[in-house]
Amino acid sequence: MKEGNKLRFVVYFLLGVIFIAQGIRNLSYPEAKWSAIILIILGIAEILLTLNLFRDKNNL
């Protein structure tokens, strides 16, 4: 993996982690329950898509 791709991978992966962390933090507020669930789902999707995207690029 090139240096630029490593940086992009780290940024996208951390973005997913931040989404999940923000969603977990929002779970403590009853009025923000659905937004918390959406943030957690987006974070998991971001991480899975990032892992899949860079795995496919390495196989080419």
GROMACS .gro file of N, CA and C in nm:
model
  180
    1MET      N    1   0.084  -0.117   0.000
    1MET     CA    2   0.000   0.000   0.000
    1MET      C    3   0.089   0.124   0.000
    2LYS      N    4   0.057   0.218  -0.086
    2LYS     CA    5   0.135   0.342  -0.093
    2LYS      C    6   0.110   0.428   0.030
    3GLU      N    7   0.200   0.526   0.051
    3GLU     CA    8   0.189   0.612   0.169
    3GLU      C    9   0.058   0.691   0.169
    4GLY      N   10   0.017   0.744   0.054
    4GLY     CA   11  -0.108   0.818   0.045
    4GLY      C   12  -0.229   0.731   0.077
    5ASN      N   13  -0.225   0.605   0.032
    5ASN     CA   14  -0.334   0.513   0.060
    5ASN      C   15  -0.340   0.477   0.208
    6LYS      N   16  -0.223   0.465   0.272
    6LYS     CA   17  -0.222   0.436   0.416
    6LYS      C   18  -0.287   0.550   0.493
    7LEU      N   19  -0.256   0.672   0.456
    7LEU     CA   20  -0.313   0.787   0.523
    7LEU      C   21  -0.464   0.792   0.502
    8ARG      N   22  -0.508   0.767   0.381
    8ARG     CA   23  -0.652   0.766   0.351
    8ARG      C   24  -0.722   0.656   0.430
    9PHE      N   25  -0.659   0.539   0.438
    9PHE     CA   26  -0.716   0.428   0.515
    9PHE      C   27  -0.732   0.468   0.662
   10VAL      N   28  -0.629   0.528   0.720
   10VAL     CA   29  -0.634   0.568   0.861
   10VAL      C   30  -0.742   0.674   0.884
   11VAL      N   31  -0.752   0.770   0.793
   11VAL     CA   32  -0.852   0.877   0.809
   11VAL      C   33  -0.993   0.819   0.801
   12TYR      N   34  -1.021   0.734   0.704
   12TYR     CA   35  -1.154   0.677   0.691
   12TYR      C   36  -1.187   0.585   0.809
   13PHE      N   37  -1.088   0.507   0.853
   13PHE     CA   38  -1.109   0.417   0.964
   13PHE      C   39  -1.138   0.496   1.091
   14LEU      N   40  -1.062   0.602   1.115
   14LEU     CA   41  -1.085   0.686   1.234
   14LEU      C   42  -1.219   0.758   1.227
   15LEU      N   43  -1.261   0.794   1.108
   15LEU     CA   44  -1.393   0.856   1.091
   15LEU      C   45  -1.502   0.760   1.137
   16GLY      N   46  -1.490   0.634   1.099
   16GLY     CA   47  -1.586   0.533   1.145
   16GLY      C   48  -1.584   0.517   1.296
   17VAL      N   49  -1.465   0.517   1.355
   17VAL     CA   50  -1.452   0.504   1.500
   17VAL      C   51  -1.515   0.626   1.569
   18ILE      N   52  -1.495   0.745   1.513
   18ILE     CA   53  -1.553   0.866   1.571
   18ILE      C   54  -1.705   0.861   1.564
   19PHE      N   55  -1.760   0.814   1.453
   19PHE     CA   56  -1.906   0.799   1.441
   19PHE      C   57  -1.960   0.707   1.550
   20ILE      N   58  -1.892   0.594   1.570
   20ILE     CA   59  -1.937   0.498   1.671
   20ILE      C   60  -1.926   0.558   1.810
   21ALA      N   61  -1.816   0.626   1.839
   21ALA     CA   62  -1.798   0.686   1.972
   21ALA      C   63  -1.903   0.794   1.998
   22GLN      N   64  -1.932   0.875   1.899
   22GLN     CA   65  -2.034   0.979   1.915
   22GLN      C   66  -2.172   0.916   1.935
   23GLY      N   67  -2.199   0.809   1.864
   23GLY     CA   68  -2.327   0.740   1.882
   23GLY      C   69  -2.340   0.681   2.020
   24ILE      N   70  -2.234   0.620   2.070
   24ILE     CA   71  -2.237   0.564   2.206
   24ILE      C   72  -2.256   0.676   2.309
   25ARG      N   73  -2.191   0.788   2.288
   25ARG     CA   74  -2.207   0.901   2.380
   25ARG      C   75  -2.351   0.954   2.377
   26ASN      N   76  -2.412   0.957   2.260
   26ASN     CA   77  -2.549   1.009   2.247
   26ASN      C   78  -2.654   0.913   2.303
   27LEU      N   79  -2.617   0.788   2.326
   27LEU     CA   80  -2.714   0.694   2.381
   27LEU      C   81  -2.759   0.733   2.521
   28SER      N   82  -2.680   0.814   2.591
   28SER     CA   83  -2.717   0.853   2.727
   28SER      C   84  -2.829   0.957   2.728
   29TYR      N   85  -2.859   1.016   2.613
   29TYR     CA   86  -2.966   1.115   2.604
   29TYR      C   87  -3.089   1.049   2.541
   30PRO      N   88  -3.200   1.042   2.615
   30PRO     CA   89  -3.319   0.973   2.561
   30PRO      C   90  -3.372   1.036   2.432
   31GLU      N   91  -3.362   1.168   2.419
   31GLU     CA   92  -3.416   1.234   2.300
   31GLU      C   93  -3.326   1.213   2.177
   32ALA      N   94  -3.205   1.165   2.198
   32ALA     CA   95  -3.112   1.145   2.086
   32ALA      C   96  -3.090   0.997   2.056
   33LYS      N   97  -3.184   0.913   2.098
   33LYS     CA   98  -3.166   0.769   2.082
   33LYS      C   99  -3.152   0.728   1.936
   34TRP      N  100  -3.242   0.778   1.851
   34TRP     CA  101  -3.239   0.735   1.710
   34TRP      C  102  -3.119   0.790   1.636
   35SER      N  103  -3.080   0.912   1.667
   35SER     CA  104  -2.960   0.966   1.602
   35SER      C  105  -2.836   0.888   1.647
   36ALA      N  106  -2.836   0.843   1.772
   36ALA     CA  107  -2.724   0.763   1.822
   36ALA      C  108  -2.716   0.630   1.747
   37ILE      N  109  -2.830   0.567   1.727
   37ILE     CA  110  -2.833   0.440   1.656
   37ILE      C  111  -2.786   0.458   1.512
   38ILE      N  112  -2.831   0.566   1.449
   38ILE     CA  113  -2.789   0.594   1.311
   38ILE      C  114  -2.638   0.619   1.303
   39LEU      N  115  -2.584   0.694   1.400
   39LEU     CA  116  -2.439   0.719   1.401
   39LEU      C  117  -2.361   0.590   1.418
   40ILE      N  118  -2.407   0.502   1.505
   40ILE     CA  119  -2.337   0.375   1.525
   40ILE      C  120  -2.341   0.291   1.397
   41ILE      N  121  -2.456   0.287   1.332
   41ILE     CA  122  -2.467   0.211   1.207
   41ILE      C  123  -2.377   0.272   1.099
   42LEU      N  124  -2.376   0.405   1.089
   42LEU     CA  125  -2.287   0.470   0.992
   42LEU      C  126  -2.140   0.441   1.020
   43GLY      N  127  -2.104   0.442   1.148
   43GLY     CA  128  -1.965   0.413   1.184
   43GLY      C  129  -1.924   0.272   1.147
   44ILE      N  130  -2.011   0.176   1.175
   44ILE     CA  131  -1.981   0.037   1.139
   44ILE      C  132  -1.973   0.022   0.988
   45ALA      N  133  -2.066   0.085   0.916
   45ALA     CA  134  -2.064   0.077   0.770
   45ALA      C  135  -1.937   0.141   0.713
   46GLU      N  136  -1.896   0.254   0.769
   46GLU     CA  137  -1.774   0.322   0.723
   46GLU      C  138  -1.652   0.232   0.740
   47ILE      N  139  -1.642   0.168   0.856
   47ILE     CA  140  -1.528   0.080   0.881
   47ILE      C  141  -1.530  -0.040   0.787
   48LEU      N  142  -1.647  -0.102   0.771
   48LEU     CA  143  -1.656  -0.219   0.683
   48LEU      C  144  -1.627  -0.183   0.538
   49LEU      N  145  -1.680  -0.071   0.491
   49LEU     CA  146  -1.653  -0.029   0.353
   49LEU      C  147  -1.506   0.005   0.333
   50THR      N  148  -1.446   0.068   0.433
   50THR     CA  149  -1.304   0.102   0.423
   50THR      C  150  -1.219  -0.024   0.416
   51LEU      N  151  -1.247  -0.120   0.504
   51LEU     CA  152  -1.171  -0.245   0.502
   51LEU      C  153  -1.190  -0.318   0.369
   52ASN      N  154  -1.312  -0.320   0.317
   52ASN     CA  155  -1.339  -0.388   0.190
   52ASN      C  156  -1.272  -0.317   0.073
   53LEU      N  157  -1.279  -0.184   0.071
   53LEU     CA  158  -1.220  -0.107  -0.037
   53LEU      C  159  -1.069  -0.129  -0.045
   54PHE      N  160  -1.001  -0.122   0.067
   54PHE     CA  161  -0.856  -0.135   0.064
   54PHE      C  162  -0.812  -0.279   0.049
   55ARG      N  163  -0.895  -0.374   0.090
   55ARG     CA  164  -0.862  -0.514   0.066
   55ARG      C  165  -0.869  -0.543  -0.084
   56ASP      N  166  -0.971  -0.489  -0.152
   56ASP     CA  167  -0.986  -0.510  -0.297
   56ASP      C  168  -0.872  -0.444  -0.373
   57LYS      N  169  -0.829  -0.325  -0.330
   57LYS     CA  170  -0.720  -0.256  -0.400
   57LYS      C  171  -0.589  -0.332  -0.388
   58ASN      N  172  -0.566  -0.399  -0.274
   58ASN     CA  173  -0.442  -0.474  -0.254
   58ASN      C  174  -0.440  -0.602  -0.337
   59ASN      N  175  -0.556  -0.655  -0.369
   59ASN     CA  176  -0.562  -0.779  -0.448
   59ASN      C  177  -0.539  -0.755  -0.596
   60LEU      N  178  -0.554  -0.632  -0.643
   60LEU     CA  179  -0.538  -0.604  -0.786
   60LEU      C  180  -0.393  -0.603  -0.826
   0.00000   0.00000   0.00000
